[in-house]
XYZ file of C-alpha atoms in Angstrom:
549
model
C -55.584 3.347 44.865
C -52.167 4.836 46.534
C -50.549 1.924 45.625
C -51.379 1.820 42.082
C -50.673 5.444 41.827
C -46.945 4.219 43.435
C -46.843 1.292 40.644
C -47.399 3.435 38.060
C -45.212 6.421 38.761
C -42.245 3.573 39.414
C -42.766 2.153 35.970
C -42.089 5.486 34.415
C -39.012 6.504 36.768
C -37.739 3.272 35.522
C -38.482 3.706 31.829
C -36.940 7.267 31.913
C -33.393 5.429 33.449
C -33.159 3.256 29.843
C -31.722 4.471 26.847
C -34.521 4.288 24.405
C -33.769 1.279 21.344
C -33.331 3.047 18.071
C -34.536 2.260 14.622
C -32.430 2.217 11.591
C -33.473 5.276 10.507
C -30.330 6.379 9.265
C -28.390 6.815 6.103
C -24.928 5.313 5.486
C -24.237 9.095 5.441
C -24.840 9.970 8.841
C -22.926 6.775 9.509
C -19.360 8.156 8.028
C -19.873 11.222 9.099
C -20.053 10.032 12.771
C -17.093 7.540 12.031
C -15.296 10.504 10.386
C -15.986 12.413 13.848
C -15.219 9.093 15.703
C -18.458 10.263 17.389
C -18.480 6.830 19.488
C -21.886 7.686 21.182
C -23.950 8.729 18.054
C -27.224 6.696 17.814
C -26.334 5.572 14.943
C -23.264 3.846 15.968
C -25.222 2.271 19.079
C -27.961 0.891 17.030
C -25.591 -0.925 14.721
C -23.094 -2.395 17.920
C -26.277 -3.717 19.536
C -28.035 -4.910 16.200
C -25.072 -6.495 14.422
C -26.211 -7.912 11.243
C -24.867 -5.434 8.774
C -21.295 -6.290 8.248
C -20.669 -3.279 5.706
C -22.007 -0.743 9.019
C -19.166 -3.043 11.313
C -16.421 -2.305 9.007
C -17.204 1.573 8.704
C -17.771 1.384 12.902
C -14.315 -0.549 13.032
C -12.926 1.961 11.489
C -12.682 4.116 14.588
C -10.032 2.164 15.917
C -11.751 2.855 19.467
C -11.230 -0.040 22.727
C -14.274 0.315 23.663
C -16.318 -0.001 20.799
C -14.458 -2.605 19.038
C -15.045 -4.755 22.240
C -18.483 -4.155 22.221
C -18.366 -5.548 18.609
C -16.151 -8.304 19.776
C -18.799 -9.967 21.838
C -21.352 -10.523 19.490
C -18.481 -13.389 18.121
C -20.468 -15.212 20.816
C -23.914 -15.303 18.657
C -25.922 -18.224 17.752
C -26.386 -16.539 14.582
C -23.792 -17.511 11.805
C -25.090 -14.559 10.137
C -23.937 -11.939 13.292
C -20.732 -14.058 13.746
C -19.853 -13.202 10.237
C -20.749 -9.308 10.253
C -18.622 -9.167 13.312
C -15.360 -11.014 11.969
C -15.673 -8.480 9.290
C -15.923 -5.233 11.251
C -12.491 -6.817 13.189
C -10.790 -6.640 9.789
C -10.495 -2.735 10.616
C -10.221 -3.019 14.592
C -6.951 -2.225 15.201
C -7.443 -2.871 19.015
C -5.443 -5.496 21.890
C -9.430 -6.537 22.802
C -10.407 -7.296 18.974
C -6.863 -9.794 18.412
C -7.547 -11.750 21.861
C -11.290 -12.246 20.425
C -10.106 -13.531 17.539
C -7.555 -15.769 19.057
C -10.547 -17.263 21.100
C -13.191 -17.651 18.021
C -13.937 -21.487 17.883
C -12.947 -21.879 14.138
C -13.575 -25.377 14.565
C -17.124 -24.929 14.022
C -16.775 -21.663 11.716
C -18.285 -21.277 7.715
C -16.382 -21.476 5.305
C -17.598 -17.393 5.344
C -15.819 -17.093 8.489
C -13.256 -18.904 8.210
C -12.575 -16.225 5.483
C -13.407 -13.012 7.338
C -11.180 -14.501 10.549
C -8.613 -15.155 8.258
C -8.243 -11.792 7.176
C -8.926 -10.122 9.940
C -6.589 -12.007 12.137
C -4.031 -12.171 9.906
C -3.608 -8.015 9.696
C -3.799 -8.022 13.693
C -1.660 -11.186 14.664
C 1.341 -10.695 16.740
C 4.491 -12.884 16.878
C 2.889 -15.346 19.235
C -0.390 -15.834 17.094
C 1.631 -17.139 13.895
C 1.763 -20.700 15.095
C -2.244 -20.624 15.667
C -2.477 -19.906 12.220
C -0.537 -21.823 10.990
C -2.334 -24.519 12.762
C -5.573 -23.155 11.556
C -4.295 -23.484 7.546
C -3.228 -26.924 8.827
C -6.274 -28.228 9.369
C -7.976 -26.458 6.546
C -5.185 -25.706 3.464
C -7.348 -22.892 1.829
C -6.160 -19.483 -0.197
C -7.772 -17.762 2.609
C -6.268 -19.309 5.640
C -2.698 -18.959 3.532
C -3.645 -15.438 3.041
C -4.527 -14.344 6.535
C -0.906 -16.530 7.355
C 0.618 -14.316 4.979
C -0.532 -10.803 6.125
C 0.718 -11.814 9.833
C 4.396 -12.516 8.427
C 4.477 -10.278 5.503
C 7.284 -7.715 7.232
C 8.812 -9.795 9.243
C 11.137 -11.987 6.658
C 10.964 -14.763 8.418
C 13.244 -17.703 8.373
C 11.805 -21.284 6.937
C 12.905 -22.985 9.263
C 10.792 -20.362 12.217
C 7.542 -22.484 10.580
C 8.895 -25.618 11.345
C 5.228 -27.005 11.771
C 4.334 -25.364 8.362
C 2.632 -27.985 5.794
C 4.421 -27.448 3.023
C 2.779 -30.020 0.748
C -0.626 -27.813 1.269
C 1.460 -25.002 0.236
C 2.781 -26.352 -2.860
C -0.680 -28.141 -3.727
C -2.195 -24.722 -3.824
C 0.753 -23.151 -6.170
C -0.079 -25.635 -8.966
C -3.817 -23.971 -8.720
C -4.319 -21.614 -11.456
C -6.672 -19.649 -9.227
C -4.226 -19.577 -6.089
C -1.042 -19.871 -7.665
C -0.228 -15.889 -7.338
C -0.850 -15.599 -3.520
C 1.022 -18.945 -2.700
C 4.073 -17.499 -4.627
C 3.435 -14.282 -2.975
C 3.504 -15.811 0.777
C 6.652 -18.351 0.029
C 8.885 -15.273 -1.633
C 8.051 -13.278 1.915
C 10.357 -15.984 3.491
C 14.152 -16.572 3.595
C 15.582 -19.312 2.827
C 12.944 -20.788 0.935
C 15.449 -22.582 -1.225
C 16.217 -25.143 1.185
C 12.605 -25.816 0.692
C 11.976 -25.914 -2.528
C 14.710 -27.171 -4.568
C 15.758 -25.480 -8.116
C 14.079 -28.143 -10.260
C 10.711 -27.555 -8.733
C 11.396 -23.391 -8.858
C 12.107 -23.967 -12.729
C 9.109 -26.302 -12.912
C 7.029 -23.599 -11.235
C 8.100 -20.817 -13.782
C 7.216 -23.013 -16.383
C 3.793 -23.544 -15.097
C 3.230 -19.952 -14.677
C 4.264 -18.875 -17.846
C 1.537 -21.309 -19.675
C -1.158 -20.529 -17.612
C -1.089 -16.326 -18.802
C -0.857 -14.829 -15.130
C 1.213 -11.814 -14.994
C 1.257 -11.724 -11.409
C 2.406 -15.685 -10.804
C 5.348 -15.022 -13.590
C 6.747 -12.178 -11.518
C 6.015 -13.984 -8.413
C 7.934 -17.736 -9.908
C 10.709 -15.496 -10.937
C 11.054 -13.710 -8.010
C 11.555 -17.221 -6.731
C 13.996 -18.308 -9.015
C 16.525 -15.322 -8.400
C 17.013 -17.483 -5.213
C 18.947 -20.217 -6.923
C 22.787 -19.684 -8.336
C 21.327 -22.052 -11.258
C 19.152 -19.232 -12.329
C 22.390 -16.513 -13.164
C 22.798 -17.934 -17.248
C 18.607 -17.250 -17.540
C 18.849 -13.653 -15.460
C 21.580 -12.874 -17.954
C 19.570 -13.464 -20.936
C 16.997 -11.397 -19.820
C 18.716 -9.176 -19.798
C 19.531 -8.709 -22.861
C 17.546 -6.542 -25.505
C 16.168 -4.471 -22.418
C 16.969 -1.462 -24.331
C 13.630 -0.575 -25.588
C 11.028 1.171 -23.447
C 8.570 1.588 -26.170
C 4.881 2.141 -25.270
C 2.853 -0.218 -26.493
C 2.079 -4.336 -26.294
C 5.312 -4.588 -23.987
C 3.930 -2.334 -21.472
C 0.236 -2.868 -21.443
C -1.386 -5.247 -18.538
C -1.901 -8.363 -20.869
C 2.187 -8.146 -21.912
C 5.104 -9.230 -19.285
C 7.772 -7.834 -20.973
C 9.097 -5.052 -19.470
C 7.605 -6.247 -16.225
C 9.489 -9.192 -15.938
C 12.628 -8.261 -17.263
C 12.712 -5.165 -15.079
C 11.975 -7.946 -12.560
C 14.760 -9.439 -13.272
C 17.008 -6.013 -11.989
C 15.022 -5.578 -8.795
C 15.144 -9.610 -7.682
C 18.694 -10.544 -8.162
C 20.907 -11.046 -6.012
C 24.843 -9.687 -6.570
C 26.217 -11.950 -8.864
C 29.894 -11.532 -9.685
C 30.532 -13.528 -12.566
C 31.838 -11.090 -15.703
C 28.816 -12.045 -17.935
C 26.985 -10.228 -15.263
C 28.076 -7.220 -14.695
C 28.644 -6.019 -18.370
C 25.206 -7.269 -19.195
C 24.202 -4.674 -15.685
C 26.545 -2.688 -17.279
C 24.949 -2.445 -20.619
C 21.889 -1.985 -18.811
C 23.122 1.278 -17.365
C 23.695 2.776 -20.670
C 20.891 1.433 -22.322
C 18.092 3.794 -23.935
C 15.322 2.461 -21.650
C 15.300 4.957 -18.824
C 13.221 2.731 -16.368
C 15.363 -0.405 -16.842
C 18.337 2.235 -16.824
C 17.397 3.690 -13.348
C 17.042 -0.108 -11.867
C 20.242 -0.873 -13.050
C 21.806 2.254 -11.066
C 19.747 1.124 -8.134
C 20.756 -2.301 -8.223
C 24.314 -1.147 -8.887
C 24.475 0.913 -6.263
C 22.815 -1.253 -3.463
C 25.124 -4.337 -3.892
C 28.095 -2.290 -4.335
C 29.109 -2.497 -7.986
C 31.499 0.329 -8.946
C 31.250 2.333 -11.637
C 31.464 6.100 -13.185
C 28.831 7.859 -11.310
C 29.937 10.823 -13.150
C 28.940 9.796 -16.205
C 25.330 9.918 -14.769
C 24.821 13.280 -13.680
C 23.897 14.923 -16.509
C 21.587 12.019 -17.616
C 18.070 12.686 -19.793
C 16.175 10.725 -16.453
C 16.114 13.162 -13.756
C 16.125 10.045 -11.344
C 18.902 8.527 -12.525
C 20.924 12.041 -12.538
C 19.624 11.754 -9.030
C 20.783 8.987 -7.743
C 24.578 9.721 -9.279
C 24.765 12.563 -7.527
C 23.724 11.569 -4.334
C 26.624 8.770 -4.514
C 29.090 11.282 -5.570
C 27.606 13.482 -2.096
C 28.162 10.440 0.511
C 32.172 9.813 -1.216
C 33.383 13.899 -2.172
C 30.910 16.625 -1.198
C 32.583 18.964 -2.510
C 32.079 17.723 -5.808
C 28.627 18.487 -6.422
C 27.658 20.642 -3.366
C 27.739 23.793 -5.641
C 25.282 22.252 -8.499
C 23.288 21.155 -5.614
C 22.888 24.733 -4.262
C 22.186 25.428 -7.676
C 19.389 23.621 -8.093
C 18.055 23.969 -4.576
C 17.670 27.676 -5.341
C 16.580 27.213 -8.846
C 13.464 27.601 -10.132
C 12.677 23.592 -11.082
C 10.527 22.540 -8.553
C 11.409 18.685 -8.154
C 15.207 19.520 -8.969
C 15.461 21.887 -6.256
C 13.388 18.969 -3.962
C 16.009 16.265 -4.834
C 18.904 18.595 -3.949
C 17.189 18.921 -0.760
C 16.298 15.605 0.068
C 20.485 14.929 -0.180
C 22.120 17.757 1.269
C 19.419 17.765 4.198
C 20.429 14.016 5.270
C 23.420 14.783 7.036
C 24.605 17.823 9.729
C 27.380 19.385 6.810
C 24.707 19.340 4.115
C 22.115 20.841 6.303
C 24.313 23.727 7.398
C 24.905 24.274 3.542
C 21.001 24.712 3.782
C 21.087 27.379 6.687
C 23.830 29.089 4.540
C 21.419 29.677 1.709
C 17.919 28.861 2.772
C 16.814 32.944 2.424
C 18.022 32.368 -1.446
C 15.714 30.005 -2.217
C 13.595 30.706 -5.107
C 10.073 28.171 -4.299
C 8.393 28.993 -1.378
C 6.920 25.341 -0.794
C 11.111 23.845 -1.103
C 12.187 27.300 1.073
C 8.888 25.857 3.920
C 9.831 22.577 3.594
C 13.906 23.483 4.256
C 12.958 25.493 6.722
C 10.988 22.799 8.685
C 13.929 20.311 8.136
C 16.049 22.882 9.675
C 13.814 23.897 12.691
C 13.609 27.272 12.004
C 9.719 26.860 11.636
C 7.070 24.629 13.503
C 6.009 21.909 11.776
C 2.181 22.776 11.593
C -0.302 20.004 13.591
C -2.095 18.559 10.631
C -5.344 17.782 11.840
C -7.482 14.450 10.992
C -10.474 15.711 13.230
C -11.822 17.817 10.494
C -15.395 16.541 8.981
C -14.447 14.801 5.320
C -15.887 17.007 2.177
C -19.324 15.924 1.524
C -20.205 12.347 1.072
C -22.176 11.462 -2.436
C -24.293 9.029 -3.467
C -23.141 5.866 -4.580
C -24.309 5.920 -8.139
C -22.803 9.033 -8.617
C -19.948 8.424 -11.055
C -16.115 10.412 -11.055
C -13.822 10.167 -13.446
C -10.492 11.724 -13.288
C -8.575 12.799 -16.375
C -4.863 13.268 -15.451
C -2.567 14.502 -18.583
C 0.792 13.407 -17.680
C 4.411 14.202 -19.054
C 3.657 10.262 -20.050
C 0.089 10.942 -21.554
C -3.571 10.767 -20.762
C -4.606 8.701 -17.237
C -8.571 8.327 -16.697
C -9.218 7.284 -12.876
C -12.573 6.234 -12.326
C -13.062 7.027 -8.451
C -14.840 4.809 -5.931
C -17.866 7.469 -4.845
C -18.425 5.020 -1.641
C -15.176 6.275 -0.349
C -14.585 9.780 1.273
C -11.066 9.873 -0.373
C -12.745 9.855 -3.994
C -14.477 12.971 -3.113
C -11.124 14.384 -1.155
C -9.716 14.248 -4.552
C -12.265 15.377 -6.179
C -12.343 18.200 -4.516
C -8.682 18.757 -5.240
C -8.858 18.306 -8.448
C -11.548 20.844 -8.832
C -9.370 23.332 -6.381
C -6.306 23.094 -9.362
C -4.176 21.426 -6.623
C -3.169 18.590 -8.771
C -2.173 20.831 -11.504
C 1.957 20.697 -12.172
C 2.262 17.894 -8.778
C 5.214 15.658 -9.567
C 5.303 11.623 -9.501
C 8.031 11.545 -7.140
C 8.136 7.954 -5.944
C 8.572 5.288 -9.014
C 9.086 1.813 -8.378
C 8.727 -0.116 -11.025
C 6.697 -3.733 -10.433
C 5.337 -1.634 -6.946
C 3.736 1.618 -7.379
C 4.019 4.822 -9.495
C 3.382 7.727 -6.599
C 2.407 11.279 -6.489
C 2.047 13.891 -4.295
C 4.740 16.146 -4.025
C 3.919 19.859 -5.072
C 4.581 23.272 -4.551
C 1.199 23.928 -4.833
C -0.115 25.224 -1.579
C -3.692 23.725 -2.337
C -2.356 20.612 -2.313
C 0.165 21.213 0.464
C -2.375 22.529 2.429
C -4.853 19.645 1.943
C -6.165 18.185 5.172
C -5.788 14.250 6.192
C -8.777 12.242 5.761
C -9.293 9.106 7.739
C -8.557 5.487 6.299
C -11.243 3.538 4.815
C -9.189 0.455 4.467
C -10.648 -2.591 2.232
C -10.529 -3.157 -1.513
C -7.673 -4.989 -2.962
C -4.340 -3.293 -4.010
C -4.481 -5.010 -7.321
C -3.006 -3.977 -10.455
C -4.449 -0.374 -11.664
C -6.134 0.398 -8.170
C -5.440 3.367 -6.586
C -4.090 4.002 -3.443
C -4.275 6.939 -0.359
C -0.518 6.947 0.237
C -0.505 8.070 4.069
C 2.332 8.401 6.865
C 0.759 6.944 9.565
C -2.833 6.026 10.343
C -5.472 8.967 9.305
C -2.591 10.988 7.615
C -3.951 10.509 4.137
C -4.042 13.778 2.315
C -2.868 14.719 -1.303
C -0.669 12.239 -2.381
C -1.911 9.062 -3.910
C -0.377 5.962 -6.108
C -1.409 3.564 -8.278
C -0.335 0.110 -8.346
C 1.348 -1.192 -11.104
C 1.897 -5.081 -9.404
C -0.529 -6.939 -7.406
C 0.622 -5.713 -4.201
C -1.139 -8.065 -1.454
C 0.711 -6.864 1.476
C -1.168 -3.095 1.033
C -4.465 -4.852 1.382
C -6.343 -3.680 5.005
C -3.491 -0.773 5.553
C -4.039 1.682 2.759
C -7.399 2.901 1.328
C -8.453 2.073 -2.082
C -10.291 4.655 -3.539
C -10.222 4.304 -7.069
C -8.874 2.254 -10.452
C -7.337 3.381 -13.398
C -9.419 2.834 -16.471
C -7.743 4.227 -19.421
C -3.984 4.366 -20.185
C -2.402 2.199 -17.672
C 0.477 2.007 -19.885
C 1.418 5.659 -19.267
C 1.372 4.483 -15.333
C 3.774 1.356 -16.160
C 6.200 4.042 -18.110
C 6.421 6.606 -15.458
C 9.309 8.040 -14.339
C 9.962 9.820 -11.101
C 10.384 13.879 -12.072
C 7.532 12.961 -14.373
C 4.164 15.749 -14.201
C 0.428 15.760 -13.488
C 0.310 18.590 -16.097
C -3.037 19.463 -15.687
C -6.368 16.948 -13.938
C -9.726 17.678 -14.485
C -12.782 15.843 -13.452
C -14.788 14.613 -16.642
């Protein structure tokens, strides 16, 4: 009898010892909100790591960014179950972790799906380092697909490599997949992230390509073949007839999604390299003075980069903000003295974004940013007078803080539409309710904090951005963590961030396929009404007033 009293009594000490197996009892809810918390040891986070078969839970989890936990997830890549294996090369996608890129490196994708193949792809390709390019290129090798090319892509995409660094590349694969309709954009995409490529591909077959692309009605591949035709010296005679006629800006056919015409002629400024020849410059030239303010303010930019001379004096009191901009920060780096007093001017002036440009250029340099000191206690807007005084270190920068809960998370049928009026027109946003940044700027919205924010960061065939303010409802906004995943494709919308979990009030939306973004910036949302007044922005332009519909 003692000893089955002992028995029993052991059983239960033992029992007590083990952590109890959860059930899935839990909303997707309570799962953000403990990835929001990066609350490692909720129970809902430990039933998913040791039940792994819901990929979407993996890619929240991964999220985290934690060692531990991504490891954890890491080992299930040693299931017997396809299904698991999969889940868990997804989750990796957002493991940003030493342990997550070695498991990778080891996965056997020999004997992968074509699913995982995929999800490794991807998620290998964000996380690769130097020494993990040839394995993947090794891996597209063996199997030439969109995905594998993809994942090859994300590993090299800032690193401007050299052709001849992929010397075991397979170039035939590549091209075989540019004359496919369906992966056409993406191979263009990966072979203009490399220098050199015209000792690769000769002019013939760039010209052949272009041709291709412009029958086949893919914006994206036409801006992506002529990208790779401002390579060749060949090209100059077309680039110069492109240019031609840019001086219309007009909304309409020539700026909506299904049209390439102001896309890829102001394609044409941003690509090219610095030709010298006469026909050149005066068609830059003309350009410059044209009426189109967008294909005006790329022709100052492209003027100024490659070191083309002209009369940046002329500019200064031009209709485009930006391009006034841009003249007078030129004139700043050559004769100070010649603008530093309309600078002070408009540093201490009422315009908001005017007296945030002056800022920006007197505040990049010691002599400028003593002209600040000097008048810093003059200045007129109290978010440009913060901001000066942070860039002068007369104030602490404030510790924005990511550990804050997010606002509360809605259902997924739930529906939010934003309704921006811009100095360009009417924008409709439809937001993503999955993501915690759709009801961040929801919130915002609601708060007035978008009201009179300027689009402060234009680059045409890139993004149109906003954010800057002096709103202090939007300056004060906290950061939200990332929720990376979606594709930066054209009309998405972006969390513009500056660094990871730094997301806050300043967003953009894409007005180019921009592959690169994909698994480092959140997609929250996608503009469904009046894209055109995105693709005509200018920077200086207003969020008049946003309301949520």
């Amino acid at each position: 009898m003692r000893l089955f009293v002992f028995i029993l009594i052991f059983i239960s000490l033992t029992a007590c010892d083990q952590k109890e197996e959860p059930n899935n009892i839990w909303s997707t809810d309570d799962l953000r909100l403990a990835v929001d918390r990066k609350d490692t040891k909720a129970d809902v986070v430990y039933y998913h790591l040791n039940n792994p078969e819901d990929k979407e839970a993996l890619f929240l989890i991964g999220r985290m960014g934690d060692e531990a936990t991504c490891q954890q997830m890491a080992s299930h890549l040693k299931s017997e179950k396809a299904e698991i294996r999969e889940a868990v090369l997804y989750g990796l996608t957002n493991c940003w972790t030493e342990s997550a890129r070695l498991a990778l490196r080891e996965f056997p994708l020999e004997k992968a799906s074509p699913s995982e193949r995929r999800y490794w792809a991807q998620a290998f390709g964000y996380h690769a380092k130097e020494e993990d390019v040839p394995l993947l290129i090794a891996a597209f090798k063996k199997q030439p697909e969109t995905e594998l090319l993809y994942g090859l892509m994300q590993a090299i995409v800032y690193s401007r490599k050299n052709v001849g660094e992929l010397a075991e590349m397979p170039w035939e694969s590549v091209f075989a997949l540019i004359e496919s309709d369906q992966s056409m954009a993406l191979s263009l995409y990966f072979v203009n992230r490399l220098q050199a490529i015209e000792t690769i591909i000769p002019y013939k077959s760039a010209k052949d390509i272009y041709t291709a692309a412009q029958s086949r009605k893919n914006n994206d591949a036409q801006i992506q073949a002529l990208r790779l035709l401002s390579n060749y010296e060949e090209s100059r005679p077309m680039f110069t007839q492109m240019l031609k006629g840019i001086d219309s800006c007009e909304k309409g056919e020539e700026t909506s999604l299904d049209s390439l015409y102001m896309r890829r002629r102001l394609a044409v400024l941003q690509f090219s390299p610095k030709w010298e020849d006469e026909a050149w410059l005066e068609a830059i030239k003309d350009v410059r003075a044209g009426a189109c303010d967008q294909a005006a303010y790329l022709a100052v930019v492209y003027s100024l980069s490659r070191g083309i001379e002209f009369d940046y004096a002329a500019y200064i009191n031009h209709s485009a903000p930006s391009i006034a901009f841009e003249a007078y920060a030129k004139i700043y780096d050559k004769t100070p003295q010649a603008v530093q007093a309309q600078l002070i001017k408009m540093l201490t002036g009422p315009h908001y974004y005017k007296a945030w440009k002056a800022l920006n250029i007197l505040a990049r340099e010691e002599a400028g940013r003593a002209v600040v000191m000097d008048h810093v206690n003059e200045i007129e807007i109290d978010a440009i007078k913060t901001d000066a005084e942070y860039r002068l270190a007369i104030a602490e920068i404030p510790n924005d803080t990511s550990q804050r809960p997010s606002p509360r998370i809605i259902q997924p049928e739930d529906e939010i539409v934003a309704r921006l009026e811009t100095s360009q027109g009417i924008i409709k946003i439809k937001l993503h309710s999955e993501n915690v940044a759709a009801v961040h700027f929801r919130d915002l919205i609601k708060a007035g904090g978008m009201d009179g924010m300027v689009w402060h960061r234009i680059i045409p065939n890139f993004v149109a951005q906003a954010g800057q303010s002096e709103s202090s409802i939007a300056n004060d906004w906290h950061a939200i963590r990332d929720e990376w995943g979606g594709q930066h494709t054209v009309g998405s919308v972006g969390l513009a961030t500056a660094g990871r979990d730094t997301g806050s009030a300043q967003f953009f939306i894409n007005v180019n396929y921009n592959q690169h973004l994909d698994g480092r910036y959140t997609v929250f949302g996608v503009v469904v009404e009046g894209l055109e007044n995105a693709f005509a922005m200018m920077e200086g332009d207003m969020i008049v007033k946003a309301i949520i519909e």
